[in-house]
GROMACS .gro file of C-alpha atoms in nm:
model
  368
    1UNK     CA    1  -1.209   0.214   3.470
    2UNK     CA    2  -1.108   0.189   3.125
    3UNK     CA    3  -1.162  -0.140   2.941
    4UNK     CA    4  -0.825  -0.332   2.853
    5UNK     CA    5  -0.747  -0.627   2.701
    6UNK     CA    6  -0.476  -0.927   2.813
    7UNK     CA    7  -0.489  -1.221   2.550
    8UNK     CA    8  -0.419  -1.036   2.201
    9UNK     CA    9  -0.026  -1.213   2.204
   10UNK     CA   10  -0.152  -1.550   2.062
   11UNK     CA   11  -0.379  -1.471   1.849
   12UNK     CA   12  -0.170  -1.231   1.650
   13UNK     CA   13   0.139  -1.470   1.670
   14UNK     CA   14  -0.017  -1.729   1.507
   15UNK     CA   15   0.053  -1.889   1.162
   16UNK     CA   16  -0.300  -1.779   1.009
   17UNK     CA   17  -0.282  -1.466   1.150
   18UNK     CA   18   0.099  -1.439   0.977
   19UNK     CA   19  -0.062  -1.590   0.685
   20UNK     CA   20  -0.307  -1.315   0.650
   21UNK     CA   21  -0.135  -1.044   0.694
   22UNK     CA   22   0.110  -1.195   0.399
   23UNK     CA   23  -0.186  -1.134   0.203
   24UNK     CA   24  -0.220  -0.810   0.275
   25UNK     CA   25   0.143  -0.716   0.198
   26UNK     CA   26   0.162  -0.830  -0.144
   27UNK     CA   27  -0.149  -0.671  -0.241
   28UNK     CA   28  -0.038  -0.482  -0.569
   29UNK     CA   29   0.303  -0.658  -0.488
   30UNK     CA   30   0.309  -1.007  -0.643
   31UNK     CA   31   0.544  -0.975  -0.890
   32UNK     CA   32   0.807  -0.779  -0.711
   33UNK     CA   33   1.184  -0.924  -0.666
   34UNK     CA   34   1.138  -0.982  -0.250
   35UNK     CA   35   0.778  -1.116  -0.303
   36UNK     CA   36   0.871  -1.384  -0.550
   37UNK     CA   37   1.209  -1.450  -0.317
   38UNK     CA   38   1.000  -1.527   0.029
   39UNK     CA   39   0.724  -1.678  -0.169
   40UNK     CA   40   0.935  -1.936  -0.262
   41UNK     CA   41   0.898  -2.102   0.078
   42UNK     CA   42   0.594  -1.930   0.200
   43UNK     CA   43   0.576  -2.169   0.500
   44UNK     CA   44   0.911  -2.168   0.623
   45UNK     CA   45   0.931  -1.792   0.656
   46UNK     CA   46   0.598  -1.783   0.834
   47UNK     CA   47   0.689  -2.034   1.029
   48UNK     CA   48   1.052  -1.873   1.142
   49UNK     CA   49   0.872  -1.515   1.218
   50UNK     CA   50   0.630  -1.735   1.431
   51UNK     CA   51   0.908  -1.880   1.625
   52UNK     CA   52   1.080  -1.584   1.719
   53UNK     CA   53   0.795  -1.390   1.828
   54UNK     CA   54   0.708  -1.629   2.042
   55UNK     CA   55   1.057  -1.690   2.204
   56UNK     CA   56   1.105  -1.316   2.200
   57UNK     CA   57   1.417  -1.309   1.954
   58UNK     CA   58   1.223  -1.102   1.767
   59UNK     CA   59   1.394  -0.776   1.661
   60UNK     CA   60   1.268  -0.489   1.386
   61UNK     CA   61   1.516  -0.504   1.074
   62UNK     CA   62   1.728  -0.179   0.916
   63UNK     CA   63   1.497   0.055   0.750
   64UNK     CA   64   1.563   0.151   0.442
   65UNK     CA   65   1.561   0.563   0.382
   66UNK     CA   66   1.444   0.747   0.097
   67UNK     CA   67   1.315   1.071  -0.001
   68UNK     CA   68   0.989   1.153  -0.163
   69UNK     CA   69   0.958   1.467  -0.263
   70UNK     CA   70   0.534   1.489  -0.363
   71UNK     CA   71   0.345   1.673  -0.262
   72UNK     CA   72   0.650   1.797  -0.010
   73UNK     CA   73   0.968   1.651   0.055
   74UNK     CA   74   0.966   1.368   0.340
   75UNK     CA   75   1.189   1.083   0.430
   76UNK     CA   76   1.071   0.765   0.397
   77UNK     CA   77   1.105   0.450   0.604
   78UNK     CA   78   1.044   0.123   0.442
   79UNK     CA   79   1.124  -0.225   0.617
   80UNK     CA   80   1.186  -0.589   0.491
   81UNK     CA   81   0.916  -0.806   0.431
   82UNK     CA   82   0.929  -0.992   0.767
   83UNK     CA   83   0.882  -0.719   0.956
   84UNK     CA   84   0.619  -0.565   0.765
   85UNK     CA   85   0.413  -0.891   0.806
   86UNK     CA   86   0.463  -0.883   1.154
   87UNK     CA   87   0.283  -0.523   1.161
   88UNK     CA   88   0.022  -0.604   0.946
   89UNK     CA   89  -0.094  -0.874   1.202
   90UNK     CA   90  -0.024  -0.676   1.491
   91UNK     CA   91  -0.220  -0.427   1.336
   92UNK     CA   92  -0.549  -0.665   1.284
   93UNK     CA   93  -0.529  -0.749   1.648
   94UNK     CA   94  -0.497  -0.398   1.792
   95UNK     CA   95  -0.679  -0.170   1.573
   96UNK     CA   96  -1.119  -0.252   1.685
   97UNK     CA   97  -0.932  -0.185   2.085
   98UNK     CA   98  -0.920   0.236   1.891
   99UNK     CA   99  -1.079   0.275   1.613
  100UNK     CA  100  -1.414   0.253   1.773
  101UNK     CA  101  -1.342   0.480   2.041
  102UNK     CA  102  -1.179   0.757   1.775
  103UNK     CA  103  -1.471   1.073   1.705
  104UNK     CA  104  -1.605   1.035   1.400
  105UNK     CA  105  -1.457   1.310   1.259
  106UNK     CA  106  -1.117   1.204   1.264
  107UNK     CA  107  -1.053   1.092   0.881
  108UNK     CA  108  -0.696   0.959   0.851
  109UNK     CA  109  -0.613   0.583   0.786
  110UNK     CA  110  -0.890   0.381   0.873
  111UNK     CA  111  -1.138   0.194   0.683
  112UNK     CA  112  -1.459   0.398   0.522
  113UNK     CA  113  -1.285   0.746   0.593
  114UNK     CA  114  -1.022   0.900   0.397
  115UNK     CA  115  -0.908   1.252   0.227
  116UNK     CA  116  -1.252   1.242   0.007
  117UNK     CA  117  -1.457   1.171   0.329
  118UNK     CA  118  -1.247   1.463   0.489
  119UNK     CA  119  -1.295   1.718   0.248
  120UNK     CA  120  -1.722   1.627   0.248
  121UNK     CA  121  -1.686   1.671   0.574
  122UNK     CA  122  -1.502   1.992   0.570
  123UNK     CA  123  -1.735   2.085   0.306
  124UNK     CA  124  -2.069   2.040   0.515
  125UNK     CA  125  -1.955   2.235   0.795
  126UNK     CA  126  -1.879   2.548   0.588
  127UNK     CA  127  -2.246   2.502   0.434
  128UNK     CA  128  -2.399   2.467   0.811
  129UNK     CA  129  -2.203   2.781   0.907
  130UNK     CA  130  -2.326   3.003   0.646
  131UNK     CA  131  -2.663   2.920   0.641
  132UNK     CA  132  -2.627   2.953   0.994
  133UNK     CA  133  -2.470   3.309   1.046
  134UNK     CA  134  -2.402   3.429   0.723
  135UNK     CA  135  -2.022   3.453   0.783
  136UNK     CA  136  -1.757   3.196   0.791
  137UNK     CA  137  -1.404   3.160   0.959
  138UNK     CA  138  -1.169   2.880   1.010
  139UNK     CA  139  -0.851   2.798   1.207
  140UNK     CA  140  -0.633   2.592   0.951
  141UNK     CA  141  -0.381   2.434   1.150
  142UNK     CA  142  -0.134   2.160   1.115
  143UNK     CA  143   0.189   2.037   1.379
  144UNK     CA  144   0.513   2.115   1.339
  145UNK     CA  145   0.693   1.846   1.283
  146UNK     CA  146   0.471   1.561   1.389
  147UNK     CA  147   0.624   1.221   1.297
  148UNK     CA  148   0.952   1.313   1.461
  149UNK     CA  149   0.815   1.477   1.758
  150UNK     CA  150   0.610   1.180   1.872
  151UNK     CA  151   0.726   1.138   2.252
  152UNK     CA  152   0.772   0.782   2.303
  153UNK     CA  153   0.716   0.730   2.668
  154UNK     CA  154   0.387   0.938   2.624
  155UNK     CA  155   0.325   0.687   2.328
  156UNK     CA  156   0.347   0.387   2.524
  157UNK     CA  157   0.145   0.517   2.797
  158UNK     CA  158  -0.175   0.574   2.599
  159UNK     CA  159  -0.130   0.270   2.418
  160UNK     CA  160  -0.105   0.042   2.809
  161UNK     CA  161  -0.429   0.227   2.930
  162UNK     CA  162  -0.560  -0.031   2.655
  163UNK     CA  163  -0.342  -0.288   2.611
  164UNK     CA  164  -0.267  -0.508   2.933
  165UNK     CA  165  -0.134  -0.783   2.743
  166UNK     CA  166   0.266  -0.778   2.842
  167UNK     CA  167   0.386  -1.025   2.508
  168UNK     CA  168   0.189  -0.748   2.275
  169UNK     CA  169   0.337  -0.429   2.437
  170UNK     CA  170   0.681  -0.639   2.435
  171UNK     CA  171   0.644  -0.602   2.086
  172UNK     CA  172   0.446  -0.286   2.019
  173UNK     CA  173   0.754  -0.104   2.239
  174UNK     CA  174   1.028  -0.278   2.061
  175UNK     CA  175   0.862  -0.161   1.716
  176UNK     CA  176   0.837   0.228   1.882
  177UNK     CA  177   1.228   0.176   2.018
  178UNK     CA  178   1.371   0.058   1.649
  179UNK     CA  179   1.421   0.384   1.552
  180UNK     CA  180   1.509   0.546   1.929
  181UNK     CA  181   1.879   0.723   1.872
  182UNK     CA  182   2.155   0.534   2.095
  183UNK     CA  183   2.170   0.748   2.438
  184UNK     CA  184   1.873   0.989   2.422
  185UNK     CA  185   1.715   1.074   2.739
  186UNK     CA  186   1.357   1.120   2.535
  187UNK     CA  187   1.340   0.946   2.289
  188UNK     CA  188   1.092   1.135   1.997
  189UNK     CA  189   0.979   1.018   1.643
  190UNK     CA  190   0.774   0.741   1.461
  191UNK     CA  191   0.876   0.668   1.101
  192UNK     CA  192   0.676   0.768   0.822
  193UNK     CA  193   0.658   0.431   0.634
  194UNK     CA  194   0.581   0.218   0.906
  195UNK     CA  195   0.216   0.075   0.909
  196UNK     CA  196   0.204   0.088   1.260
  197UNK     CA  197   0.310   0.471   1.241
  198UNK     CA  198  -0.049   0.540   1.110
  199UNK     CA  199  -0.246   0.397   1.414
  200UNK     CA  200   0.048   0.528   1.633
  201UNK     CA  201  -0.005   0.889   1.535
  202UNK     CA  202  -0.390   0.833   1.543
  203UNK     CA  203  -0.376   0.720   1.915
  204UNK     CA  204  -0.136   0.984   1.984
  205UNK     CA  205  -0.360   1.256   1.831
  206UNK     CA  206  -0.642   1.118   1.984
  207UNK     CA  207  -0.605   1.321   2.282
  208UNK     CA  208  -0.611   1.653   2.080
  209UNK     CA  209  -0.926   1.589   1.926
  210UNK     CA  210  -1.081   1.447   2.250
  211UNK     CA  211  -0.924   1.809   2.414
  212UNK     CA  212  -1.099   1.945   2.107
  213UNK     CA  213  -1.425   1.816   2.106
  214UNK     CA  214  -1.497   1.748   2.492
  215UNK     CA  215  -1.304   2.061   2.689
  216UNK     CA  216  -1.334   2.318   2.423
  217UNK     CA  217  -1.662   2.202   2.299
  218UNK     CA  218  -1.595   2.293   1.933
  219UNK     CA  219  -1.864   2.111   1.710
  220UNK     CA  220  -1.707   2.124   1.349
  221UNK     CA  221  -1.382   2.016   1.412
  222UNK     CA  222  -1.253   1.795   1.049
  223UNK     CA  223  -0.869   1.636   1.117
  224UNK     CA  224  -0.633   1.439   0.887
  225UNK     CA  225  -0.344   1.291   1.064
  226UNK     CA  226  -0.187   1.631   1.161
  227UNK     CA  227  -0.346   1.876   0.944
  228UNK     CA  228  -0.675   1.980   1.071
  229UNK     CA  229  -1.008   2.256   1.072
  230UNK     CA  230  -1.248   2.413   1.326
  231UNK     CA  231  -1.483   2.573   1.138
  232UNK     CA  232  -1.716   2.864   1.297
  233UNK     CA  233  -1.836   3.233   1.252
  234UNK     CA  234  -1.682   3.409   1.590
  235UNK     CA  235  -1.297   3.497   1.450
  236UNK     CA  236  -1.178   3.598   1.826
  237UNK     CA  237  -1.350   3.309   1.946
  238UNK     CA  238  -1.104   3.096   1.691
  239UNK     CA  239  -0.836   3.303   1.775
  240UNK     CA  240  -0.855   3.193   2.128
  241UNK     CA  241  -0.895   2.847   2.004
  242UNK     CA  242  -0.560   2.862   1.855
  243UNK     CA  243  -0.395   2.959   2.160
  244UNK     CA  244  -0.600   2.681   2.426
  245UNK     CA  245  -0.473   2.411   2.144
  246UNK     CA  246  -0.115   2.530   2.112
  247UNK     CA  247  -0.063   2.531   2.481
  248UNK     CA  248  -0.244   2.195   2.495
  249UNK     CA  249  -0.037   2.039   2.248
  250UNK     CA  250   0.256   2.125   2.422
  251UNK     CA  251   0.193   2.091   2.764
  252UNK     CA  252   0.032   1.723   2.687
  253UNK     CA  253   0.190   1.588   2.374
  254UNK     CA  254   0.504   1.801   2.373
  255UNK     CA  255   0.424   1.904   2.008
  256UNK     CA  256   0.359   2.266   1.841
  257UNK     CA  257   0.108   2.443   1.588
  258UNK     CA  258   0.327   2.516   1.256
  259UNK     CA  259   0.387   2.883   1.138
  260UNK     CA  260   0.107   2.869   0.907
  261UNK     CA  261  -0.173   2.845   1.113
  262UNK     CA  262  -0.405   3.101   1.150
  263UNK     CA  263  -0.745   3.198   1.122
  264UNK     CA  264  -0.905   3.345   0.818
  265UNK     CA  265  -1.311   3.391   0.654
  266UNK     CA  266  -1.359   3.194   0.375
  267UNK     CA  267  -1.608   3.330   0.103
  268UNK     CA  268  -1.621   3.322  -0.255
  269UNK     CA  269  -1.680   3.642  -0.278
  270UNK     CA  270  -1.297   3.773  -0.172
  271UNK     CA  271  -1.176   3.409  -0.345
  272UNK     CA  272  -1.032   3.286  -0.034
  273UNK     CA  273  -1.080   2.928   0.031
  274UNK     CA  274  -1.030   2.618   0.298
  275UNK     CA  275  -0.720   2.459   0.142
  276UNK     CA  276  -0.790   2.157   0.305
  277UNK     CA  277  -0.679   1.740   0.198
  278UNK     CA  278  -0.562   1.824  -0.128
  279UNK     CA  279  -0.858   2.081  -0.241
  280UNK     CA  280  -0.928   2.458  -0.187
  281UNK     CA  281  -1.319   2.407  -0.034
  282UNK     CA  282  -1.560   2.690  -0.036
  283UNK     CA  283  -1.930   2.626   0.067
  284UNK     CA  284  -2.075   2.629  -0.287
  285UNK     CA  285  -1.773   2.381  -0.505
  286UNK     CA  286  -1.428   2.272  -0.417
  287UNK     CA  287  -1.105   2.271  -0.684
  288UNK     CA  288  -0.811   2.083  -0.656
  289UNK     CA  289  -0.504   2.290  -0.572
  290UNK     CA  290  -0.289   2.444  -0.824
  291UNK     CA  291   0.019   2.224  -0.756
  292UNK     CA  292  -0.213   1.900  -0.777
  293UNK     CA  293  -0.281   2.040  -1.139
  294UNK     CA  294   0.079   2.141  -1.200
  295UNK     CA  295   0.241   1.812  -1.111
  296UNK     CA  296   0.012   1.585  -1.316
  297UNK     CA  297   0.055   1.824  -1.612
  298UNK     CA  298   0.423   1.724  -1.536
  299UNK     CA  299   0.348   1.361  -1.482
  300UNK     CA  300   0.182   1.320  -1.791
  301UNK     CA  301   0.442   1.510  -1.996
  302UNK     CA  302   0.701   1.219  -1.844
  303UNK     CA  303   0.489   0.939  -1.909
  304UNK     CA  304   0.420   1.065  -2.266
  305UNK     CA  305   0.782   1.021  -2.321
  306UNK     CA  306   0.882   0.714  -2.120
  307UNK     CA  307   0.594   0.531  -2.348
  308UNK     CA  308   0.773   0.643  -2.628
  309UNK     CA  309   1.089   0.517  -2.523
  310UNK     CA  310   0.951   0.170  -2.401
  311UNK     CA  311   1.002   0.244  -2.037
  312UNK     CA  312   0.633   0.181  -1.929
  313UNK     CA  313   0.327   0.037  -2.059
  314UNK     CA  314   0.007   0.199  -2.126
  315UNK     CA  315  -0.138  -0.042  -1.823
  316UNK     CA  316   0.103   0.165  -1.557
  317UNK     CA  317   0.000   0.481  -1.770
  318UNK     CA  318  -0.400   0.380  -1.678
  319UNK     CA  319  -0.296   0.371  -1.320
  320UNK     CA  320  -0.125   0.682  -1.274
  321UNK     CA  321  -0.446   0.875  -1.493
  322UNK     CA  322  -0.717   0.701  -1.327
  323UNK     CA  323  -0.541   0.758  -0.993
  324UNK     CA  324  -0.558   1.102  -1.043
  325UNK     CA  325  -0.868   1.141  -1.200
  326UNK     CA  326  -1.087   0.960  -0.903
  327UNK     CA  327  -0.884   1.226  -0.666
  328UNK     CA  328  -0.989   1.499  -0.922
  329UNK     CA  329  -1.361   1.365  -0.954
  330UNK     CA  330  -1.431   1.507  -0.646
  331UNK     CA  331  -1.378   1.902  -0.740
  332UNK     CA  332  -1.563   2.047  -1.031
  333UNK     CA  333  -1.305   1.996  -1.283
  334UNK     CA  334  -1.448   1.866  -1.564
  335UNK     CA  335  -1.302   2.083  -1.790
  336UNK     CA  336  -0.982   2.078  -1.659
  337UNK     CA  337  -0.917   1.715  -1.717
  338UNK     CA  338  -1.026   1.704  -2.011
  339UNK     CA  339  -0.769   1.972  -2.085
  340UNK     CA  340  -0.515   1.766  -1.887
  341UNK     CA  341  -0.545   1.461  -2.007
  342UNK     CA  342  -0.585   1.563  -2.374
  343UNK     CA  343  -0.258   1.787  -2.410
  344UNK     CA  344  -0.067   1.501  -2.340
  345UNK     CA  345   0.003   1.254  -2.665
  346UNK     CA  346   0.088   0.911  -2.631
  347UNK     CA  347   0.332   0.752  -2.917
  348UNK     CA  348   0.422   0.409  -2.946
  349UNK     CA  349   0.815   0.328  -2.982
  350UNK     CA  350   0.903   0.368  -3.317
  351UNK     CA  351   0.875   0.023  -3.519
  352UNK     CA  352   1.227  -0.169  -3.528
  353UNK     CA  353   1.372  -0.014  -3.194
  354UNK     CA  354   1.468  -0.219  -2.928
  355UNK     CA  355   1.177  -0.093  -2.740
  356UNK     CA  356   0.938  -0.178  -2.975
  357UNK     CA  357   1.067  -0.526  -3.046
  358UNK     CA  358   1.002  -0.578  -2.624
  359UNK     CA  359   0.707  -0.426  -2.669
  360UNK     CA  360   0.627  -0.709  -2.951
  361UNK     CA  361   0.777  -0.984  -2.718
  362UNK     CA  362   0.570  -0.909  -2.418
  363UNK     CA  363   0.297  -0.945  -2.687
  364UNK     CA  364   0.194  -0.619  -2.782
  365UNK     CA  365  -0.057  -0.422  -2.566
  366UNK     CA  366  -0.400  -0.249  -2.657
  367UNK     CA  367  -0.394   0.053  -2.769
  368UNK     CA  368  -0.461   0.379  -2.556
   0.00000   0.00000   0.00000
């Protein structure tokens, strides 16, 4: 029988486990208008979500939509501060029940994995295989639709074979149910925002890879939230892979493999490459993709002008480069951002504007 766990409610609805997670949502945050506004009285808001988590009056607040439109265009949902502190907490109390039982090669969202540990990964099974067989093929697949397809019922189901502990699942289900539309008969979809989203979808997806790993025996297996790689040297056997995962995803987690899966041989011979977590991977080096390189020539080419016309500092400018260039590091592009970087030329706001004399005011800033 599977291990669960009954007292997690008390501990997580305390006022230093509230006071943590604070900390953790105003990392980076500090000076921002809703910060400074809560921080005011720190205690009393703690003290108020406290109280109505533990007499269940509770509820999730209005999310706020937006769209972001890099790398694709997705919808956003952030929440107010409250709730967000509630997640973070709930968060430290249920995440060790998972994220020691998740395979190792699952690379989304927790802590010592990550896109760059992904694409290493990736990047060592495509070695193995050729020096293996000579040959390499992968099935590059991703889900339709993922976020808004999560079932919740299903949802709440994996999460109880865990969680025993009524108060918590009280609260985990009335998270899950904010964004349920009035009257459906199955309810579907986890917003992308939410913090809880990210263990929600890697519990969720947790079944694929254990379907993956343990039924269809597939050793180099590399997945990112919903984008992921089986790596091999048999292109029927992958082919047949696709189709045992398709009709697993839908029979089990009522989701479906995206029109641009398929299966193709990756060599650097024919220039064809794993375009995998931000990189095109071959066995030998890795690039970053083309629109990675296209929107930071863009970025830059914005910034350069905002500077100039006092609308950001060269501190926000150091973010946004060094940002890029630790994602970058890990390709062989040397060259490249040198290019990059050095096209772009950074001019302070002419002296006597009214940018320059806030500029002065703020008391001047180093110089790039």
């Amino acid at each position: 029988m599977a291990k669960t766990y009954t007292d997690l409610f008390s501990g997580l609805s305390s006022f230093e486990a509230l006071h943590r997670a604070w900390g953790r949502v105003i990392r980076g945050r500090r000076h921002q208008t809703d910060v400074l506004q809560f921080e005011r009285d720190l205690e009393s808001n703690l003290i108020d979500i406290q109280n109505s988590l533990i007499w269940k009056t509770y509820r999730t607040g209005p999310y706020y939509h937006f769209r972001v439109f890099e790398p694709k265009e997705r919808e956003i949902a952030a929440l107010p501060l409250k709730d967000r502190v509630v997640q973070h907490a709930l968060i430290e109390a249920i995440e060790p029940i998972w994220t020691c039982r998740f395979i190792s090669d699952s690379y989304a969202c927790q802590t010592g994995k990550g896109m760059h540990a992904g694409a290493d990964r990736a990047q060592t099974f495509l070695r193995a295989t050729l020096r293996e067989h000579g040959a390499i093929y992968v099935l590059k697949a991703d889900i339709a639709r993922f976020f808004p397809s999560v079932c919740h019922d299903a949802l709440k189901r994996m999460i109880a074979r865990r969680v025993a502990c009524k108060d918590t699942l009280w609260l985990i289900d009335s998270i899950i149910d904010s964004v349920a539309e009035p009257g459906a008969t199955l309810p579907r979809g986890i917003p992308i925002g939410n913090l809880t989203s990210q263990i929600f979808a890697n519990i969720y997806l947790h079944e694929l890879d254990e379907f993956v790993k343990h039924e269809l025996r597939e050793r180099r297996y590399v997945r990112y939230m919903d984008d992921f790689a089986i790596i091999g040297a048999d292109k029927e056997h992958l082919h047949r892979v696709r189709v045992a995962v398709d009709d697993f995803l839908y029979a089990h987690l009522g989701l479906r493999l995206n029109r641009k899966t398929q299966v193709f041989p990756v060599s650097a011979t024919n220039g064809r490459a794993l375009d995998f977590l931000g990189y095109r991977i071959w066995p030998t080096h890795r690039r970053i993709r083309k629109d990675s390189v296209g929107r930071m020539r863009r970025k830059m080419k914005r910034m350069a002008r905002q500077y100039h016309e006092g609308k950001i500092n060269l501190d926000q400018v150091r973010q946004v480069v060094m940002s890029w260039v630790g994602h970058a590091g890990h390709a062989s592009t040397y060259t490249l951002r040198s290019r990059i970087l050095g096209d772009a030329v950074f001019i302070p706001p002419p002296s006597g504007s009214s940018a320059s004399r806030r500029r002065k005011a703020k008391g001047g800033e180093p110089s790039a």
